[in-house]
PDB file of C-alpha atoms in Angstrom:
ATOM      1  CA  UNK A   7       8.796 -18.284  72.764  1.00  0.00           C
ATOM      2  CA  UNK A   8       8.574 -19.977  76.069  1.00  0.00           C
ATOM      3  CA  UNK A   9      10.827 -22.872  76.947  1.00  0.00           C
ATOM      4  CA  UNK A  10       9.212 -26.081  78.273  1.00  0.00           C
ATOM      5  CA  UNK A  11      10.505 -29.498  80.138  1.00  0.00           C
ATOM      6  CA  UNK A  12      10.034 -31.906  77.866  1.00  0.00           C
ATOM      7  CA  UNK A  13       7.362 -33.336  80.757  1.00  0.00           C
ATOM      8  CA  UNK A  14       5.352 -29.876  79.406  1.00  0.00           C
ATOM      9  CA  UNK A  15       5.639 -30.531  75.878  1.00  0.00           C
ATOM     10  CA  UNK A  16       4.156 -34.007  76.386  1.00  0.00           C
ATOM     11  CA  UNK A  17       1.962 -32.657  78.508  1.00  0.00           C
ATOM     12  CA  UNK A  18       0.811 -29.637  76.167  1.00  0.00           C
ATOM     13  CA  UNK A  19       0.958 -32.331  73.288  1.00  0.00           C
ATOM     14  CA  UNK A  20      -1.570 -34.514  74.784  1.00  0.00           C
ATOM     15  CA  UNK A  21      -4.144 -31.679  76.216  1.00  0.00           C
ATOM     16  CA  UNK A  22      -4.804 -30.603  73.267  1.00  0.00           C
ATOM     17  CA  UNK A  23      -7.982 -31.137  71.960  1.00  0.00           C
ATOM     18  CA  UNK A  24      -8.329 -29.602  68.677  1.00  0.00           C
ATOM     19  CA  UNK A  25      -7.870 -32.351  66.127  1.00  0.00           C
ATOM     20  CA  UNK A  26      -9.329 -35.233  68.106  1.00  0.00           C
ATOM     21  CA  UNK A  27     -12.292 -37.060  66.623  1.00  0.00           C
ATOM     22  CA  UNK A  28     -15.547 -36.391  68.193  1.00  0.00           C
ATOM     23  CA  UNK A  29     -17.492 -39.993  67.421  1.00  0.00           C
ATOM     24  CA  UNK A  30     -21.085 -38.403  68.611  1.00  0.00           C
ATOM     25  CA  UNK A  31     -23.201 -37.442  65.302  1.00  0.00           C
ATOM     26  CA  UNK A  32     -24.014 -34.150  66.618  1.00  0.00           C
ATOM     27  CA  UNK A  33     -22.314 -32.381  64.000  1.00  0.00           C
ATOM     28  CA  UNK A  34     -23.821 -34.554  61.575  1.00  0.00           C
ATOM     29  CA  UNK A  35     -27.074 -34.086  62.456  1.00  0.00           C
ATOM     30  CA  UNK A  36     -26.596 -30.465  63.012  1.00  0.00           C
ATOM     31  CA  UNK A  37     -25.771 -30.028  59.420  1.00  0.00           C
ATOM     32  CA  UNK A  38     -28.670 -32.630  58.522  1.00  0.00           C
ATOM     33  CA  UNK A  39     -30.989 -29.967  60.652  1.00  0.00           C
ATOM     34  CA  UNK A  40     -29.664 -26.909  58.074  1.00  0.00           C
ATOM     35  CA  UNK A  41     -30.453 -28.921  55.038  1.00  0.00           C
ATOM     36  CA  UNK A  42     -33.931 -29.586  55.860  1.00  0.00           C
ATOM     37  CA  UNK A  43     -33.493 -33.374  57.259  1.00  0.00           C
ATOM     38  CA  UNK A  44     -33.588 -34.508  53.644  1.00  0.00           C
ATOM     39  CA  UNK A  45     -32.964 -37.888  54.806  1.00  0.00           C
ATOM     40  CA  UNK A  46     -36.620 -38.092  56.744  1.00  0.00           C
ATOM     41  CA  UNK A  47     -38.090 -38.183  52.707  1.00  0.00           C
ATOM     42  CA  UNK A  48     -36.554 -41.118  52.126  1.00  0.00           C
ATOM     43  CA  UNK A  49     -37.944 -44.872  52.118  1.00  0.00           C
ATOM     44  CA  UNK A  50     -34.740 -46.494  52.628  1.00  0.00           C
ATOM     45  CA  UNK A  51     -32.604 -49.377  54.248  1.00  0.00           C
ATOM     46  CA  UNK A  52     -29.248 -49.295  54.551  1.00  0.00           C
ATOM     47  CA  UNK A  53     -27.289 -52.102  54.776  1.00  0.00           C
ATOM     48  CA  UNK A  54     -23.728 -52.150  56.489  1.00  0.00           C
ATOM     49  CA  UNK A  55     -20.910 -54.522  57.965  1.00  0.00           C
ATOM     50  CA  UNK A  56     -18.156 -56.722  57.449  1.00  0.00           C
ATOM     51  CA  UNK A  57     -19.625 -59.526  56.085  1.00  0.00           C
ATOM     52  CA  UNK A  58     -23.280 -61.094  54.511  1.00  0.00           C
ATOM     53  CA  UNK A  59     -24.402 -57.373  52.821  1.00  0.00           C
ATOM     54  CA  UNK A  60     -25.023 -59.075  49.965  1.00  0.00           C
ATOM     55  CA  UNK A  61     -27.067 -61.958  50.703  1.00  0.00           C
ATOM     56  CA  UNK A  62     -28.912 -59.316  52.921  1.00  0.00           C
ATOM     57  CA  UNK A  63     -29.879 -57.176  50.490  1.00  0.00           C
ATOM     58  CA  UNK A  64     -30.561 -59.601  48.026  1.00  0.00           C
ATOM     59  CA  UNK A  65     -33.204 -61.255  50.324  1.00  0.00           C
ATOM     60  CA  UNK A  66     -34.674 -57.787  51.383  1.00  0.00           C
ATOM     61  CA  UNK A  67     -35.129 -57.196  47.496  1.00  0.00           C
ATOM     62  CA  UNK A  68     -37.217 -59.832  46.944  1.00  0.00           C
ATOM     63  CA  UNK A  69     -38.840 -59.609  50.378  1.00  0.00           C
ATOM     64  CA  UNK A  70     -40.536 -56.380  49.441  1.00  0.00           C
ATOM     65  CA  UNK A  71     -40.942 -57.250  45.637  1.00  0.00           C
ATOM     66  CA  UNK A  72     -43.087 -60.051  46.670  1.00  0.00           C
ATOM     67  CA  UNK A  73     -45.093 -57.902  48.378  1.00  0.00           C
ATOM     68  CA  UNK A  74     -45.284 -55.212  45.316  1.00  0.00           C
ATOM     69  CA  UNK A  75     -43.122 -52.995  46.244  1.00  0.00           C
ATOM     70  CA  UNK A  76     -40.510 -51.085  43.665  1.00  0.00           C
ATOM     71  CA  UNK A  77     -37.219 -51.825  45.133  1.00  0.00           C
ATOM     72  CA  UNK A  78     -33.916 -50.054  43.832  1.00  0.00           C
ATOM     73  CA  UNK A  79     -30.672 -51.211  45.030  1.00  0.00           C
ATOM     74  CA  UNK A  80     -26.975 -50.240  44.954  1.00  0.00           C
ATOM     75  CA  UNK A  81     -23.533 -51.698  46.065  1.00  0.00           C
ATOM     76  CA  UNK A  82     -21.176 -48.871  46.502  1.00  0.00           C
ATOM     77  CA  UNK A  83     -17.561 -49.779  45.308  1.00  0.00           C
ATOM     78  CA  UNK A  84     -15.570 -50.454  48.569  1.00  0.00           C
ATOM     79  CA  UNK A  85     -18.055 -53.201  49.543  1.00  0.00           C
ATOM     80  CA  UNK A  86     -18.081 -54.990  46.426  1.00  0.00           C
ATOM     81  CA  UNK A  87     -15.158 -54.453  44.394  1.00  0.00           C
ATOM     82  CA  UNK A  88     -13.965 -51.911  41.693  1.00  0.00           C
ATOM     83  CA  UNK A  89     -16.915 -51.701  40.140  1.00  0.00           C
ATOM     84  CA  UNK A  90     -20.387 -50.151  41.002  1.00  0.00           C
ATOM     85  CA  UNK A  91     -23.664 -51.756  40.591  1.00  0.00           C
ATOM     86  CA  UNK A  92     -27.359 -50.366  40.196  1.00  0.00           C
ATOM     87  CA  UNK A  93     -30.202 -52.374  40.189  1.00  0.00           C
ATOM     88  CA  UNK A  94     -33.855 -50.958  39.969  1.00  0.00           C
ATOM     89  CA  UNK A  95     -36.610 -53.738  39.808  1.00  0.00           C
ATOM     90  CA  UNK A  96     -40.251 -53.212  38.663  1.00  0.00           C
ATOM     91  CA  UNK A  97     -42.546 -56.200  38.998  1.00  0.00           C
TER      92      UNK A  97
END
């Protein structure tokens, strides 16, 4: 094995690229492109950020129920506690 300055090793350290993160969603929709694009059979909304999700989707809920639509929703864990909820709506 080759010696190296410690300037080199922090050099070599820091040129390396192989476990960066890549934050484009080319892979993603690579892999979305191999399935099929599943998600472009869906009638969905998704709801995200730090704060106001659930007033948001409660509003959008009856939104499109007033307007006869069958509306489904669901509140994964990490946004809303330790618990799960479901909630499908038929009017």
């Amino acid at each position: 094995m080759t010696k190296m300055s410690y300037d080199e090793a922090v050099s070599f350290i820091h040129g390396r690229r192989k476990f960066t993160k890549d934050p484009s969603l080319v892979k993603m929709r690579r892999m979305a492109e191999l399935m099929g694009n599943p998600q472009k059979k869906l009638k969905l909304i998704h709801v995200t950020g730090t704060n106001g999700k659930g007033s948001v989707t409660a509003y959008l809920r009856e939104l499109l129920m007033s307007h006869g639509y069958r509306v489904g929703t669901f509140t994964s864990p990490l946004s809303s506690g330790s618990t799960s909820e479901s909630q499908l709506t038929v009017r």
